[in-house]
Short mmCIF file of C-alpha atoms and ligand atoms in Angstrom, two decimals:
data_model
loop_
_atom_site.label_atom_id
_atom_site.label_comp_id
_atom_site.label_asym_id
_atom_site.label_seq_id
_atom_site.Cartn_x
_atom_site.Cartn_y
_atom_site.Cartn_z
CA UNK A 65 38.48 35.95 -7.94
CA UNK A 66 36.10 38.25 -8.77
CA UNK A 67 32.16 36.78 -8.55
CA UNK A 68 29.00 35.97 -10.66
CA UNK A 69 25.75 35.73 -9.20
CA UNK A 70 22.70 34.87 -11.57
CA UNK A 71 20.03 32.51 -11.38
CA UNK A 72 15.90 31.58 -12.41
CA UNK A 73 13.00 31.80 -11.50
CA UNK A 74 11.66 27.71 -11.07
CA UNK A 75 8.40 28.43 -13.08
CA UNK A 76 9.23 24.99 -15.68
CA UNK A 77 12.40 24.24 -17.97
CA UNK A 78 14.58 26.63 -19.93
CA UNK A 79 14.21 27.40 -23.03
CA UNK A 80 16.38 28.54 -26.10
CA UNK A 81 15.69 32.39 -24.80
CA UNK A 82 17.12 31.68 -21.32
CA UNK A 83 20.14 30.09 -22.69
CA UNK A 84 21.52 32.64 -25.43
CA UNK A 85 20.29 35.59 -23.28
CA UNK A 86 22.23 34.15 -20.10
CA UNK A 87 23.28 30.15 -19.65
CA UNK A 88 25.75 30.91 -22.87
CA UNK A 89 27.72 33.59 -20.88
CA UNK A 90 27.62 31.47 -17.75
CA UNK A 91 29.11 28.69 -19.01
CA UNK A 92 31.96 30.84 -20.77
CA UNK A 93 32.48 32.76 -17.73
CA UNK A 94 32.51 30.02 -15.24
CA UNK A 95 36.29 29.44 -15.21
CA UNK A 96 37.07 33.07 -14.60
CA UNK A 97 34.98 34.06 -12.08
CA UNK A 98 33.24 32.46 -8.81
CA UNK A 99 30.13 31.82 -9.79
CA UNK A 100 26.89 31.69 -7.98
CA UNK A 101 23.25 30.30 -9.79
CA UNK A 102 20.40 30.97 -7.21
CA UNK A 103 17.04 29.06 -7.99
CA UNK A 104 14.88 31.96 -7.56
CA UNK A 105 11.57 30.27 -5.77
CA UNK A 106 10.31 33.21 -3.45
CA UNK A 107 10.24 34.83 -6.79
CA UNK A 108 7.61 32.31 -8.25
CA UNK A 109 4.94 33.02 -5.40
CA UNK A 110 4.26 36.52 -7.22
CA UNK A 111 2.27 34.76 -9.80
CA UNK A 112 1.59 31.45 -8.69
CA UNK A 113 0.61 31.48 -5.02
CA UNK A 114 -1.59 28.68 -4.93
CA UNK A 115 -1.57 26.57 -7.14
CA UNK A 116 1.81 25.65 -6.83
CA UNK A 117 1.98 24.94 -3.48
CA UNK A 118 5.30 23.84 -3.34
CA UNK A 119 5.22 20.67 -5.56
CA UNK A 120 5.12 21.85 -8.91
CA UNK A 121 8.28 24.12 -7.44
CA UNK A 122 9.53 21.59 -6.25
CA UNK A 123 9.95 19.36 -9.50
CA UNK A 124 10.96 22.86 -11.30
CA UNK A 125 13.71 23.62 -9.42
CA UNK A 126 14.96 20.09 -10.38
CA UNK A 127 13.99 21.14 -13.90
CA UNK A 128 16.16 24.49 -13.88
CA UNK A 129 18.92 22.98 -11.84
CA UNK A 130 18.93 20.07 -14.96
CA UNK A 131 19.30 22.52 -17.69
CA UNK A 132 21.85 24.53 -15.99
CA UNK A 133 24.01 21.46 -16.06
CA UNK A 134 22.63 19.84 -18.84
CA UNK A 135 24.35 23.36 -20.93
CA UNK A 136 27.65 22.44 -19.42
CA UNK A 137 27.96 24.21 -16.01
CA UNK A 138 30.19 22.50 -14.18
CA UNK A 139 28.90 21.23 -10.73
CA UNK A 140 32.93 21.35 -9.11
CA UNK A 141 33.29 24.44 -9.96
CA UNK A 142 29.54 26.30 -9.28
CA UNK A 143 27.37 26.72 -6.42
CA UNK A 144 23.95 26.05 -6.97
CA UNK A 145 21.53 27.17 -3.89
CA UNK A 146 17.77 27.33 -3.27
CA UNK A 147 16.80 30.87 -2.82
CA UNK A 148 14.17 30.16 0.38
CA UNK A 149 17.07 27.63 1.70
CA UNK A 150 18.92 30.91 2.80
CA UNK A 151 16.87 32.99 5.11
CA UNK A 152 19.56 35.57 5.34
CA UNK A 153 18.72 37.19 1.72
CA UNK A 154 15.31 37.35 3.35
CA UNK A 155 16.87 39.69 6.09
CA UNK A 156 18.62 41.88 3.35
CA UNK A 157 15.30 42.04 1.25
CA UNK A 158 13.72 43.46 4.41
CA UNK A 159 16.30 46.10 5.00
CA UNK A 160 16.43 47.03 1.28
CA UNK A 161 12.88 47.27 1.57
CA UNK A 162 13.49 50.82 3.39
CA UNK A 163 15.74 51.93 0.70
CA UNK A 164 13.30 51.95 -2.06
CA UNK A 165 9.93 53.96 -2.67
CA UNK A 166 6.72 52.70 -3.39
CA UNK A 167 6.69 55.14 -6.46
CA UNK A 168 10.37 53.68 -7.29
CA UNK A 169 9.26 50.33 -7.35
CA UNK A 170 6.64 50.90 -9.78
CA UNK A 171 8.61 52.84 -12.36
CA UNK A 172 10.49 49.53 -13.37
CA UNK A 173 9.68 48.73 -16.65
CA UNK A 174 9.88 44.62 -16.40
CA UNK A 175 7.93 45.04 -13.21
CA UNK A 176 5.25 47.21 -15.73
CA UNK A 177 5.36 44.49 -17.89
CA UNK A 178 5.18 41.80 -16.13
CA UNK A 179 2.32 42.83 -14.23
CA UNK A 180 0.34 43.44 -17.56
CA UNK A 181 1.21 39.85 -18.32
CA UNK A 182 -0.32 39.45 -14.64
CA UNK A 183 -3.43 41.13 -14.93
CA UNK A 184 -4.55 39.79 -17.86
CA UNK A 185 -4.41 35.97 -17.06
CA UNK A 186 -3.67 35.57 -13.48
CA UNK A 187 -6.57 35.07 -10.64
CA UNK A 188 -4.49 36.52 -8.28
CA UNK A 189 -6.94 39.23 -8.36
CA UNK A 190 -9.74 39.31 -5.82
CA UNK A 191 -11.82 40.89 -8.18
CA UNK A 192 -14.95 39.97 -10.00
CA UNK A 193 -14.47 38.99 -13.75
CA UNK A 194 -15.58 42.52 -15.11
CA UNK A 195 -13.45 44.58 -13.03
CA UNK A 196 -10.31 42.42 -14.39
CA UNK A 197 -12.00 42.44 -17.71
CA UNK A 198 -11.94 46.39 -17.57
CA UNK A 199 -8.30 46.81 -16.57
CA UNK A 200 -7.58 43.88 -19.41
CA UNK A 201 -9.44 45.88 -21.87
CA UNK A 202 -7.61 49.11 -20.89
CA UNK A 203 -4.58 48.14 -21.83
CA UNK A 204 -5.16 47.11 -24.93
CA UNK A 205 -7.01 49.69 -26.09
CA UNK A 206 -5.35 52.90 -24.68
CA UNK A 207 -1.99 54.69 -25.41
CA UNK A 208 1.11 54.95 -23.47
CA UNK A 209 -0.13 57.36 -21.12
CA UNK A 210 -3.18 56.13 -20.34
CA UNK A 211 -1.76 52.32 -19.91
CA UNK A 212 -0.18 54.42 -16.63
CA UNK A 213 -4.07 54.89 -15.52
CA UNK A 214 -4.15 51.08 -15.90
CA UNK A 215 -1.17 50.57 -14.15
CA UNK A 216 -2.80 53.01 -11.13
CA UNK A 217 -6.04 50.78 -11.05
CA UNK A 218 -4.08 48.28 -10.73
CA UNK A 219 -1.44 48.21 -8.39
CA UNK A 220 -4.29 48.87 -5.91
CA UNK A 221 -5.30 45.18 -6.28
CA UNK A 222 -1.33 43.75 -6.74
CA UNK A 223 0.14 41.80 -3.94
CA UNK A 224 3.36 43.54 -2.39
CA UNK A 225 5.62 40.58 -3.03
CA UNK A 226 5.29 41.18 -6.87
CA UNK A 227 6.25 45.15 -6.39
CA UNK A 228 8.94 44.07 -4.20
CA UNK A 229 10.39 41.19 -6.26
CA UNK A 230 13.37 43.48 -7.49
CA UNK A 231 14.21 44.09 -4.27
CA UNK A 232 14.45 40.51 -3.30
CA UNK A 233 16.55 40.08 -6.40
CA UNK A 234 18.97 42.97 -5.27
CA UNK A 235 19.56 40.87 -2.30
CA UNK A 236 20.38 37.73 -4.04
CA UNK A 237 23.05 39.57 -6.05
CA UNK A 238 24.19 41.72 -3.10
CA UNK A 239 24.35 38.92 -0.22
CA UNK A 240 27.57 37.81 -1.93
CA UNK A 241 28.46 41.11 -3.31
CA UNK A 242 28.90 39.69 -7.06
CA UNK A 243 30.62 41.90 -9.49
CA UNK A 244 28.58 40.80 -12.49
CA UNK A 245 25.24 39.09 -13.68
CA UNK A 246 25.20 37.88 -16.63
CA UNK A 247 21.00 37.99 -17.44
CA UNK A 248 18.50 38.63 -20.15
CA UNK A 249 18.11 42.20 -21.63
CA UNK A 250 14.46 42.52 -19.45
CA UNK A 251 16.68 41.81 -15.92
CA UNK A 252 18.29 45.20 -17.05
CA UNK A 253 16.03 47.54 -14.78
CA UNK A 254 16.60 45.03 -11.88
CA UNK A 255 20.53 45.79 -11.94
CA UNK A 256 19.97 49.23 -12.43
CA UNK A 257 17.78 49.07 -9.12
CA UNK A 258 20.11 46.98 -6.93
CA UNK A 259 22.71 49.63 -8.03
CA UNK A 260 20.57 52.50 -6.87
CA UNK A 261 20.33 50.30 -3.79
CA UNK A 262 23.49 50.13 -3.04
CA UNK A 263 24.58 53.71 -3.61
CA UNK A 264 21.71 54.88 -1.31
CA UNK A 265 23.09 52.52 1.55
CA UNK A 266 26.97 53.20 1.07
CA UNK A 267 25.78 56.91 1.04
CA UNK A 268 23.84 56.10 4.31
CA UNK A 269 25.81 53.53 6.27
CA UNK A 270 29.47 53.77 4.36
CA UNK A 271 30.93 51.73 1.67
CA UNK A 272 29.89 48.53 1.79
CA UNK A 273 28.79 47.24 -1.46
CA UNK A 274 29.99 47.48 -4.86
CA UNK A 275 27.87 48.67 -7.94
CA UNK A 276 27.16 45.14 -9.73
CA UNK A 277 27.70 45.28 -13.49
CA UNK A 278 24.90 43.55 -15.73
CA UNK A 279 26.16 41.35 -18.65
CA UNK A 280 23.72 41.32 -21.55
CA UNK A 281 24.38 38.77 -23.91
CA UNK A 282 25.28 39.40 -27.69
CA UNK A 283 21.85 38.15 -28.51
CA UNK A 284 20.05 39.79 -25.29
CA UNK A 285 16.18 38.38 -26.60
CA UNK A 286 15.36 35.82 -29.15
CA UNK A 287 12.16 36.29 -30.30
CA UNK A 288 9.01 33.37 -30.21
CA UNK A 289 8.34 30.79 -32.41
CA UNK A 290 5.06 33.21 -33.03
CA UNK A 291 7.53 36.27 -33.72
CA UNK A 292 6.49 37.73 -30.22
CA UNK A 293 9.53 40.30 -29.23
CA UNK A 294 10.11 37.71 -26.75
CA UNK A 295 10.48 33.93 -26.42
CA UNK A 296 8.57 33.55 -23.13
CA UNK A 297 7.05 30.61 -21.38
CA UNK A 298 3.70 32.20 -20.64
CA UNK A 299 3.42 33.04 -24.08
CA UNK A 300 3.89 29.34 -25.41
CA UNK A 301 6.43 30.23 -28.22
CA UNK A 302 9.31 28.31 -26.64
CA UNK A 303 11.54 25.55 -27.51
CA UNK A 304 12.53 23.99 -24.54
CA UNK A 305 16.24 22.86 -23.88
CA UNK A 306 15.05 19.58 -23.08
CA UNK A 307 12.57 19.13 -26.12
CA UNK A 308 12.81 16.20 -27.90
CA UNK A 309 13.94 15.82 -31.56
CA UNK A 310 10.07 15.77 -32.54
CA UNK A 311 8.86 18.46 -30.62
CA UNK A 312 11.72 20.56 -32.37
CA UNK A 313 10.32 19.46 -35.21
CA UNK A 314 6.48 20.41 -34.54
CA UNK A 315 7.70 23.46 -32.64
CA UNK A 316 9.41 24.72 -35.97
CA UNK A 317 6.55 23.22 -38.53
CA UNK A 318 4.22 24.74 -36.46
CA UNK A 319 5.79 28.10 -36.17
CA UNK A 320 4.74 31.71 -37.97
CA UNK A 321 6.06 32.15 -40.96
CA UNK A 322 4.39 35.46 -41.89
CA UNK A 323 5.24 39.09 -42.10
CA UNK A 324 8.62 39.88 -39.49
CA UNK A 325 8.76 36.18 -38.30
CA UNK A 326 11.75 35.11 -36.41
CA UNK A 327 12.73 31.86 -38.22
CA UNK A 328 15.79 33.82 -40.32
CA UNK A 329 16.96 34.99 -36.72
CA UNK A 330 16.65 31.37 -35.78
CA UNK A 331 18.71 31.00 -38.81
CA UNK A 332 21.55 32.66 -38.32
CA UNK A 333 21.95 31.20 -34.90
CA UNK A 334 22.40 28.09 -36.17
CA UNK A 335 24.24 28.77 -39.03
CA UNK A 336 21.90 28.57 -41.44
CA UNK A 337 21.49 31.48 -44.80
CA UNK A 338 18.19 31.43 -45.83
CA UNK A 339 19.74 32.79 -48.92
CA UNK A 340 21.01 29.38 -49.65
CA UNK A 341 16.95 28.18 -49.53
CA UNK A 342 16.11 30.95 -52.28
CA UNK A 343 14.10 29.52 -55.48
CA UNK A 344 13.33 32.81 -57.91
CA UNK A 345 14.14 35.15 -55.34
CA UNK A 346 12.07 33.28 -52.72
CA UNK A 347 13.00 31.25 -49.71
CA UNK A 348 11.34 27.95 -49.88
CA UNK A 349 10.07 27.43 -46.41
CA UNK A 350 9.02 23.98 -46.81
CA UNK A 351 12.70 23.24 -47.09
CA UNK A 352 13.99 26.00 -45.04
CA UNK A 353 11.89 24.66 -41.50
CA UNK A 354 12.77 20.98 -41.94
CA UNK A 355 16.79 22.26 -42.38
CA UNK A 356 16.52 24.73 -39.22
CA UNK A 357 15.22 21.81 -37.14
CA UNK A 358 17.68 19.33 -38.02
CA UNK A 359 20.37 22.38 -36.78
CA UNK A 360 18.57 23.64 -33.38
CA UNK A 361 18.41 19.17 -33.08
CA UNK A 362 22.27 18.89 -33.84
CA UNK A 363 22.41 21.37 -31.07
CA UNK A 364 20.46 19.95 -28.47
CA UNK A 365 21.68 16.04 -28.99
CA UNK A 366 24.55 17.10 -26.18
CA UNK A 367 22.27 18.97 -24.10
CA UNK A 368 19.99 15.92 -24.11
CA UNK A 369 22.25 13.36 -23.25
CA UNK A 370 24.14 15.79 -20.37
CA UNK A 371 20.76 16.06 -19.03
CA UNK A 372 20.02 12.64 -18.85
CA UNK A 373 23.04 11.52 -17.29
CA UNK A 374 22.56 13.86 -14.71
CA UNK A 375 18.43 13.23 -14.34
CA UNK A 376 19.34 9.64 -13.34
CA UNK A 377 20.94 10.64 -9.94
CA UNK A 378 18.09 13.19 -7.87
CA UNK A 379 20.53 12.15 -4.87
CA UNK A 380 23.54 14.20 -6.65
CA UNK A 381 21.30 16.96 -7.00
CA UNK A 382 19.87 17.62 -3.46
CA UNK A 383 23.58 17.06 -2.43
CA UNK A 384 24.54 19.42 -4.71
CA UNK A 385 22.09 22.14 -3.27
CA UNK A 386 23.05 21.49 -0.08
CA UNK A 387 26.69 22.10 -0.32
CA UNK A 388 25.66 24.98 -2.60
CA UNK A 389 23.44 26.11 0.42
CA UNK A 390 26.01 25.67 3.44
CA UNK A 391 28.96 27.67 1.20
CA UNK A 392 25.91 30.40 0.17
CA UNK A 393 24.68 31.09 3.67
CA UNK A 394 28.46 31.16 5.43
CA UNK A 395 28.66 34.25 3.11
CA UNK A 396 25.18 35.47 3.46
CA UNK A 397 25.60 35.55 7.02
CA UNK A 398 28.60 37.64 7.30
CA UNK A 399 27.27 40.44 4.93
CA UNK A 400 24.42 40.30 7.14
CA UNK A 401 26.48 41.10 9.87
CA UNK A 402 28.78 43.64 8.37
CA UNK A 403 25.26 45.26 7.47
CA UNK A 404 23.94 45.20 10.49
CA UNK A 405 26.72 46.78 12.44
CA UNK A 406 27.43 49.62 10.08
CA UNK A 407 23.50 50.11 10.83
CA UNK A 408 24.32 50.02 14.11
CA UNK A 409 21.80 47.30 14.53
CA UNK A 410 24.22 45.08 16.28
CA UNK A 411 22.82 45.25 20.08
CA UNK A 412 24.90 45.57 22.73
CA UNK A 413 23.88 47.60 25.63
CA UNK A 414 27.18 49.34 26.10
CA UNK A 415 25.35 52.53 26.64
N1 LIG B 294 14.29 37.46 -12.27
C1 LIG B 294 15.16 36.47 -12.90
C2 LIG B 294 14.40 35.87 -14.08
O1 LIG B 294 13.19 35.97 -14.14
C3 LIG B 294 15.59 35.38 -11.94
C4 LIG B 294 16.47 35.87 -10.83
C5 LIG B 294 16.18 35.87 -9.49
C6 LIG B 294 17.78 36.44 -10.94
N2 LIG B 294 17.18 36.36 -8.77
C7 LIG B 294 18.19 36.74 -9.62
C8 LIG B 294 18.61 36.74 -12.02
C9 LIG B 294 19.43 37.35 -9.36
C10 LIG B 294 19.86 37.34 -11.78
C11 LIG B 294 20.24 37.65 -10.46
O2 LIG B 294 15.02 35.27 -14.93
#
């Protein structure tokens, strides 16, 4: 059976973005391939060193690990691990590590964007309040080519981890050599790299891995309740999975309904025409909003209750993880040693 590795970051619960750009496919895939969901929590450090310190990732792994079943994976048939609960994907992030230039690293375009996101709210940054001002007022002011001089300031003052991220997500996809990964359309540059990463080691060490393939969804980004390109956490224009039937309500009252708004999109979705709201020619959104909550509700009532059932029993869910971690790192662990030989880094002394 061919495999599926895909995961999330444990930053706080999913949202409708996360589950049409990649819980959707899971869930339809799930019975035709081995499938693999990795909460991603070495991956949260890049932006939240401190003040997580490990509760607040803690209660969002149980969060992400909720939604993921709450959506209707089934916990027989997938394996659910903590990302820092197998140390061997550490080992293959360190090797991959060699495989990848610093000037490589920086030309992904998620990692680009993400690290403007970064720069312009995070106190990561050692630096005093006008220097992160400057480099905040940079990029909003300059062109294209002159965000790169941003990006150049920058990166000086970036922790590693963040640059290396990708890398660390090539070895949670490689570890168990998964054929696909089913993400959002901004993961794409992260496939592309962990297939550059694995034709630069087959080409240096023999065939050993496969090319992953990405799947993109049919809706790869829904946009934000403020009709952002992006329905993003950090940005606030969510609608959580697990948001009750009167936050959907204020989320959607609440939400921009100006030029190029994303309610119609919304619409469609959900199987509402806006056509059908039309008065003279002109959608009447004070009818229109109170009809596209009811449908995003009608849609979540399951969700809700599968969640619920599920919330009652933390027990389950650290059992869960644990049999997701024993059957992860038994596989880890052997592509760690297949890698290791064919680097000849399996020491024996035979000289
Ligand atoms: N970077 C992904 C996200 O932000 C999470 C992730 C971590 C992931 N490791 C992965 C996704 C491996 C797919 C495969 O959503």
């Amino acid at each position: 059976m061919k495999r599926i590795l895909t995961g999330d970051r444990p930053t706080g619960p999913l949202h409708l973005g996360h589950y049409f750009g990649s819980l959707k496919n899971r869930v339809e895939l799930q019975n035709k391939y081995e499938t693999f969901i990795i909460v991603a929590d070495w991956q949260v450090l890049y932006d939240h060193l401190e003040d997580e310190k490990g509760k607040a990732i803690e209660r969002n792994i149980m969060e992400v690990v909720l939604d993921n079943l709450a959506v209707g994976l089934d916990p027989d048939k997938v394996t659910f691990f903590i990302q820092s609960e197998v140390p061997e994907i550490c080992e293959l992030t360190q090797i991959f590590q060699f495989l990848v230039t610093v000037a490589r690293a920086k030309r992904n375009p998620t990692v680009k964007e993400e690290f403007l996101n970064i720069v312009s709210k995070n106190d990561l940054y050692d630096e005093s309040e006008e220097e992160v001002k400057f480099i905040r007022e940079w990029h909003l002011k300059f062109s294209d080519e002159d965000k790169e001089k941003v990006f150049n300031k920058g990166w000086d003052k970036m922790n590693l981890g963040f640059l290396c991220f990708p890398i660390s997500q090539a070895a949670d996809i490689l570890f168990c050599k998964a054929d696909l990964v089913p993400v959002g359309e901004d993961q794409m540059p992260h496939i592309e790299q962990t297939r550059e990463i694995v034709r630069k080691f087959n080409r240096l060490f023999g065939d050993t891995f496969t090319e992953p393939e990405a799947l993109v969804s049919k809706t790869p980004r829904l946009r934000g309740l403020d009709g952002q390109a992006k329905m993003s956490k950090s940005l606030g224009n969510v609608i959580n999975l697990k948001a009750t039937s009167g936050e959907v309500e204020l989320a959607i009252k609440g939400a921009y309904s100006g030029e190029n708004h994303a309610l119609f999109e919304y619409g469609k979705l959900f199987g509402l025409n806006e056509k059908d709201f039309e008065v003279s020619g002109v959608v009447q959104m004070g009818k229109f909003k109170p009809a596209l909550a009811e449908k995003i509700n009608d849609f979540l009532e399951p969700i809700r209750k599968q969640r619920a059932s599920f919330q009652k029993d933390p027990k389950f869910i650290r059992k869960l993880l644990d049999n997701g971690r024993a059957k992860a790192q038994k596989i880890a662990q052997e592509t760690l040693k297949e890698v290791k030989q064919k680097m000849g880094m399996d020491y024996k002394f035979k000289f």
